[in-house]
PDB file of C-alpha atoms in Angstrom:
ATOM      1  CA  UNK A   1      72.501-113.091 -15.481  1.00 48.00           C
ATOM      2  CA  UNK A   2      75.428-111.253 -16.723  1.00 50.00           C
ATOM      3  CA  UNK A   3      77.982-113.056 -18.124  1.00 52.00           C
ATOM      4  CA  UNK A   4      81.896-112.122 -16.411  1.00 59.00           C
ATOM      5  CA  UNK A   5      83.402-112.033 -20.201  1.00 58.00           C
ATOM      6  CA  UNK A   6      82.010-111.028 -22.897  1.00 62.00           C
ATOM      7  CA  UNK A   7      83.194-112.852 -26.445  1.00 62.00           C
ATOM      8  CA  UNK A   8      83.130-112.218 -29.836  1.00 68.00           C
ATOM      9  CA  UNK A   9      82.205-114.891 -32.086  1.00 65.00           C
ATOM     10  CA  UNK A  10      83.801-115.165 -35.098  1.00 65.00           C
ATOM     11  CA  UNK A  11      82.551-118.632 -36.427  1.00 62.00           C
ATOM     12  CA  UNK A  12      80.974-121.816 -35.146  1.00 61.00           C
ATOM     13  CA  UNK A  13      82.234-125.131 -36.483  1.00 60.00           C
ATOM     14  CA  UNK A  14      78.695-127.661 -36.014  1.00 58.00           C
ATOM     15  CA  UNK A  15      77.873-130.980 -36.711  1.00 54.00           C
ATOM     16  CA  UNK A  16      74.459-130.767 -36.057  1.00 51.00           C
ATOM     17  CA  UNK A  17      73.442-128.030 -34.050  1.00 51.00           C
ATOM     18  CA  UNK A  18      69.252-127.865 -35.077  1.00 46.00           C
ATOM     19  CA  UNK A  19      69.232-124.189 -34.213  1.00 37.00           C
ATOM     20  CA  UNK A  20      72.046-123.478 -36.737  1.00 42.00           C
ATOM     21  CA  UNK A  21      70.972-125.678 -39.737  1.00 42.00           C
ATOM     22  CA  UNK A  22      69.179-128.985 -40.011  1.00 37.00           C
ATOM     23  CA  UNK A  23      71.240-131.790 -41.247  1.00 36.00           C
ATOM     24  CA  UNK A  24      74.022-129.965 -41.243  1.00 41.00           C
ATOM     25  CA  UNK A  25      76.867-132.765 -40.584  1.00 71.00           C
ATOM     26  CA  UNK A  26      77.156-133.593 -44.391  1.00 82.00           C
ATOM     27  CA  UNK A  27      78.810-136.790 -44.345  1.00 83.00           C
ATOM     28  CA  UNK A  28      76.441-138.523 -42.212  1.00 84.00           C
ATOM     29  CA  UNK A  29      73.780-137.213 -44.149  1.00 86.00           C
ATOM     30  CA  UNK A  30      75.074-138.480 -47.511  1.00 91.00           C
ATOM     31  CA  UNK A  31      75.887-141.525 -45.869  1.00 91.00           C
ATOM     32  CA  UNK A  32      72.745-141.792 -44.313  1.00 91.00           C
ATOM     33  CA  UNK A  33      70.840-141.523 -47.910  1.00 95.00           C
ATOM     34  CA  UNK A  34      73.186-143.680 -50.348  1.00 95.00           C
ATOM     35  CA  UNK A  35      74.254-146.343 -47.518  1.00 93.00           C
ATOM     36  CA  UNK A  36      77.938-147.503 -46.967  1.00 92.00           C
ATOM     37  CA  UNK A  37      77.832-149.752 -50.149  1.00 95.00           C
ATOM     38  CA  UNK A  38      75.518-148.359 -52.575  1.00 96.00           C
ATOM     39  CA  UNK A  39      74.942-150.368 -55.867  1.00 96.00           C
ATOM     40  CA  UNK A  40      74.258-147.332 -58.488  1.00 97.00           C
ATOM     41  CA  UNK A  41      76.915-145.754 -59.882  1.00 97.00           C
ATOM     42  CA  UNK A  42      76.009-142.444 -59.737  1.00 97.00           C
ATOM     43  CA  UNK A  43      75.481-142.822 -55.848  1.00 97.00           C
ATOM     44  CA  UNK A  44      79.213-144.511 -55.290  1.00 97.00           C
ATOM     45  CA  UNK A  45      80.692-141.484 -57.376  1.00 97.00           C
ATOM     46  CA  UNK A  46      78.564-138.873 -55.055  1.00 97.00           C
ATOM     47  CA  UNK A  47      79.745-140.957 -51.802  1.00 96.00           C
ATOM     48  CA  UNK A  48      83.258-140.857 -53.241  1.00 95.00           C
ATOM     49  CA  UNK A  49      83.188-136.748 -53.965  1.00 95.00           C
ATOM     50  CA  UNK A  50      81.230-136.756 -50.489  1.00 92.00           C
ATOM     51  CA  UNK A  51      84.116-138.466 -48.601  1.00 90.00           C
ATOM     52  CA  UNK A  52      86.518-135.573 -50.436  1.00 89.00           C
ATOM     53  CA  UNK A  53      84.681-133.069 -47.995  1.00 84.00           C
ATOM     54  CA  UNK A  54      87.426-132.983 -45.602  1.00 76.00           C
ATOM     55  CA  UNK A  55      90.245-133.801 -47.200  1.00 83.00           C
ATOM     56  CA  UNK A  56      90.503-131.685 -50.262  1.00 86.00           C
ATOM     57  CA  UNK A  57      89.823-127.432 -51.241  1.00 87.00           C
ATOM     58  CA  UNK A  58      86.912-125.841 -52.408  1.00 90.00           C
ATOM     59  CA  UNK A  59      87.446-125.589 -55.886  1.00 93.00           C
ATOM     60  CA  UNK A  60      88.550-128.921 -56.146  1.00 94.00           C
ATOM     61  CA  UNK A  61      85.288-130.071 -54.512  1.00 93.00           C
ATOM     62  CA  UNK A  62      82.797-127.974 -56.328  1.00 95.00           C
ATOM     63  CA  UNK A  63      84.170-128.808 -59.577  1.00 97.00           C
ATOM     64  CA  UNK A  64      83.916-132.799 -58.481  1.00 97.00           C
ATOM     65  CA  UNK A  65      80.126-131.997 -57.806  1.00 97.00           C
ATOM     66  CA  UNK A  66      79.361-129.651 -60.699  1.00 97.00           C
ATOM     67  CA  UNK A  67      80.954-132.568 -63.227  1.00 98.00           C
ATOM     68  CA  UNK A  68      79.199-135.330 -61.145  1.00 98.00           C
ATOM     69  CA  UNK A  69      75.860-133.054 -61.643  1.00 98.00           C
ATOM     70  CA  UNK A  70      76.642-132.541 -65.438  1.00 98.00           C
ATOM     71  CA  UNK A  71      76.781-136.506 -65.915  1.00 98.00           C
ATOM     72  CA  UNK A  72      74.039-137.776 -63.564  1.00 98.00           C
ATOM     73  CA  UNK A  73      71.271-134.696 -64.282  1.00 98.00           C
ATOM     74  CA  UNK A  74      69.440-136.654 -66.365  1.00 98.00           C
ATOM     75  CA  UNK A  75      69.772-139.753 -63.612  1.00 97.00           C
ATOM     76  CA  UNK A  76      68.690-137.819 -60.998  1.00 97.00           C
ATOM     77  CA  UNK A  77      65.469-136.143 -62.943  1.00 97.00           C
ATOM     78  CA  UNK A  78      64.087-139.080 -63.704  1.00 97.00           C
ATOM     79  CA  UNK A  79      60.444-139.790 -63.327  1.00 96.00           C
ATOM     80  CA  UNK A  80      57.976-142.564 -63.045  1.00 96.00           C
ATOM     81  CA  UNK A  81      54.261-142.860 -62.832  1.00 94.00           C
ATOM     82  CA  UNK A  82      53.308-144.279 -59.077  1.00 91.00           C
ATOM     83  CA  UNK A  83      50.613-146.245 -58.542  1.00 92.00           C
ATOM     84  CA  UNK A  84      48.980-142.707 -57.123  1.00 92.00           C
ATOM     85  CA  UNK A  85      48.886-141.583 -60.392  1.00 93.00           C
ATOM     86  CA  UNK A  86      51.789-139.062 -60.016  1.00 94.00           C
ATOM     87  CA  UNK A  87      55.173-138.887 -60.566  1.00 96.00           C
ATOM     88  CA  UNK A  88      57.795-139.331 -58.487  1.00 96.00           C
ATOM     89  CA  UNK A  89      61.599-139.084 -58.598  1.00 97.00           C
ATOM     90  CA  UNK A  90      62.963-142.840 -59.360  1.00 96.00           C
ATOM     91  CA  UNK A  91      66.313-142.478 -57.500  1.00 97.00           C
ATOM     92  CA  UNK A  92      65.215-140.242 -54.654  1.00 96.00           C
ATOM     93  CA  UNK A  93      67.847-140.604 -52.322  1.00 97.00           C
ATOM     94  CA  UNK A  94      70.739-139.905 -55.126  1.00 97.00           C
ATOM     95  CA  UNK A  95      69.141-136.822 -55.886  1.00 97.00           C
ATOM     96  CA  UNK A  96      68.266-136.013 -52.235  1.00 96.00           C
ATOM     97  CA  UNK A  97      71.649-136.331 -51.165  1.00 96.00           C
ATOM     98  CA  UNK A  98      73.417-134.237 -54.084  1.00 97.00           C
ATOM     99  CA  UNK A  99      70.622-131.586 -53.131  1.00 96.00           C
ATOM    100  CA  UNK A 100      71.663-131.621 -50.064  1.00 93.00           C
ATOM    101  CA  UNK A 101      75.368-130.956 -50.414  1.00 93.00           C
ATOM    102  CA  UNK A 102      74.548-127.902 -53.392  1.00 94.00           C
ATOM    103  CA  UNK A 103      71.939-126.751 -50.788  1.00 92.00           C
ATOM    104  CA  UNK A 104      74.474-126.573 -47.590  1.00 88.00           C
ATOM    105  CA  UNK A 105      77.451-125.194 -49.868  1.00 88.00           C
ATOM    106  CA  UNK A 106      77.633-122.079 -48.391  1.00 83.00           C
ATOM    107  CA  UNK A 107      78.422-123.285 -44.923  1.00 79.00           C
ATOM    108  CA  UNK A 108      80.723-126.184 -45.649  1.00 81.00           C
ATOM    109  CA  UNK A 109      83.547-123.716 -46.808  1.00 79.00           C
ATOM    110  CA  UNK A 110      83.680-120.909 -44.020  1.00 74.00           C
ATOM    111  CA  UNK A 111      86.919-122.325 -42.727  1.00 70.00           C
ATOM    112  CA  UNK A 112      88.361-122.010 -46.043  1.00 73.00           C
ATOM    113  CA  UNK A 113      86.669-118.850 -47.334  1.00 71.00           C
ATOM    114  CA  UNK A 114      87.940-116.939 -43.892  1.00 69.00           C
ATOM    115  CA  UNK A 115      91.359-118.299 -43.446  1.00 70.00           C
ATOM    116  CA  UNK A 116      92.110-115.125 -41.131  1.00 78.00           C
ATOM    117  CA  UNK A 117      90.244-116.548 -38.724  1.00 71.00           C
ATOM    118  CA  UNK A 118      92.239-120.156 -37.945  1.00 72.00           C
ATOM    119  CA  UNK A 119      88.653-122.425 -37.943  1.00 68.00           C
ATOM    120  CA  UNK A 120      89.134-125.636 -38.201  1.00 65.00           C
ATOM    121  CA  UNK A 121      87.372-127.686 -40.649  1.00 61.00           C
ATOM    122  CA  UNK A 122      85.697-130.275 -38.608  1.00 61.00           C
ATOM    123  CA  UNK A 123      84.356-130.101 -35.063  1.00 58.00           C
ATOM    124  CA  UNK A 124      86.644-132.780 -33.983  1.00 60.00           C
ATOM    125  CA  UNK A 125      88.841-130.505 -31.588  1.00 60.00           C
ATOM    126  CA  UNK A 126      85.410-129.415 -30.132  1.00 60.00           C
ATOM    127  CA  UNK A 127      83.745-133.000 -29.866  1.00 63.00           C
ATOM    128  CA  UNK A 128      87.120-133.836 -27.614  1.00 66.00           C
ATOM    129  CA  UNK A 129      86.655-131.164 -25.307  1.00 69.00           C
ATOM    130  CA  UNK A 130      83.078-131.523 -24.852  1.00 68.00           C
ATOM    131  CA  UNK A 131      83.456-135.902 -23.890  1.00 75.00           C
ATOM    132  CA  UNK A 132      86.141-134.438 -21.436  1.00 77.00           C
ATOM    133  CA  UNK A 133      83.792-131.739 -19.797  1.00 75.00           C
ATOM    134  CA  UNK A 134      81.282-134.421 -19.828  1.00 76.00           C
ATOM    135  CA  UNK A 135      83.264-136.957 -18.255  1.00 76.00           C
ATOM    136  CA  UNK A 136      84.481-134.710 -15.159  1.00 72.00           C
ATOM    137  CA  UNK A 137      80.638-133.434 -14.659  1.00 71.00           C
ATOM    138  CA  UNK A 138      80.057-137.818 -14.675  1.00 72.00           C
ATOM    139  CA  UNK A 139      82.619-138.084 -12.115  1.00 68.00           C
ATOM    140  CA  UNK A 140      80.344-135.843  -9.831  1.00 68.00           C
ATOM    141  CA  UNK A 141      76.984-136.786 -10.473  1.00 72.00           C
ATOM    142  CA  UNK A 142      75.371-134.917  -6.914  1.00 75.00           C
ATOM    143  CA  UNK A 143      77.385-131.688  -8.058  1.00 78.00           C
ATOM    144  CA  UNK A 144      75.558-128.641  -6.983  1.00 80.00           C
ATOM    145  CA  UNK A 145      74.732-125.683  -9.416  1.00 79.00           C
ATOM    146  CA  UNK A 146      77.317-123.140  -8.266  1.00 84.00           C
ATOM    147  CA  UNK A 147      79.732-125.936  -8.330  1.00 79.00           C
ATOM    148  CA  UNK A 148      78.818-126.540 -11.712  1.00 76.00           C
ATOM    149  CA  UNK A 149      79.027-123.459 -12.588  1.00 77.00           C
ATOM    150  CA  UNK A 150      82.664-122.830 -11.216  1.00 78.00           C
ATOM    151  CA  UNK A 151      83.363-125.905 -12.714  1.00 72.00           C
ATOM    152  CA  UNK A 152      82.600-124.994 -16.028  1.00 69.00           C
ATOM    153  CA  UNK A 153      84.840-121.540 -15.879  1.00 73.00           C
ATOM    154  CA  UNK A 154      87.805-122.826 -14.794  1.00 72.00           C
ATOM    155  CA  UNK A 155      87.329-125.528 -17.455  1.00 65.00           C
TER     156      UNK A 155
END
């Protein structure tokens, strides 16, 4: 099917979306691998540079994570002996969730890398419209597929 209007896509602001990157809401994934309340140090300083995300520039953020890195490197390289016989990382989730932010860098800043093109910087605007869509398709459960369809458009 051809679609009636053709767009242009710019950007995509995503929280998730597995086609576009895996693990790609950052806050819930640092959150998900240091807890709420974590007990090390070095994982309440990440959490705390982690909850700058949103609420602070890019420079400001990668030089938070670059000095965290500088003071916790030798924290997060650690190694023991396992029972295996090989080593492991001791504080695997620290250094899995710093990873994880240096690794996904390059996406977290489009907003503020193209300012030309007025993205926002979280996909809350998006989320909203979405729980409204899906609300009026609730409302009509037995809703045919042109319906739908028609539906959707003049959404």
């Amino acid at each position: 099917m051809i679609p009636d209007v053709l767009y242009n896509v710019l950007g995509i602001v995503s929280d998730g979306l597995k086609g576009l990157r895996q693990e790609f809401h950052q806050l819930m994934t640092i959150r998900t691998k240091l807890t709420l309340h974590p007990k090390l140090q070095a994982s309440q300083d990440l959490l705390g540079i982690a909850k700058m995300l949103c609420h602070t520039d890019k420079d400001s953020f990668i030089g938070a994570l670059t000095a965290w890195h500088e003071k916790w490197k030798d924290f997060i390289n650690e190694r023991a002996k396992g029972v295996d016989g090989k080593t492991h990382y001791v504080h695997k989730n620290t250094r899995s969730a710093y990873l994880s932010l240096k690794r996904n860098m390059p996406w977290l800043w489009t907003f503020y890398d193209f300012p030309e093109l007025q993205m926002p910087n979280t996909n809350n605007e998006l989320e909203a419209l979405n729980s409204t869509l899906k609300a009026k398709l609730n409302l009509h459960k037995g809703i045919s597929k042109e319906r739908r369809k028609s539906l959707f458009k003049t959404f």
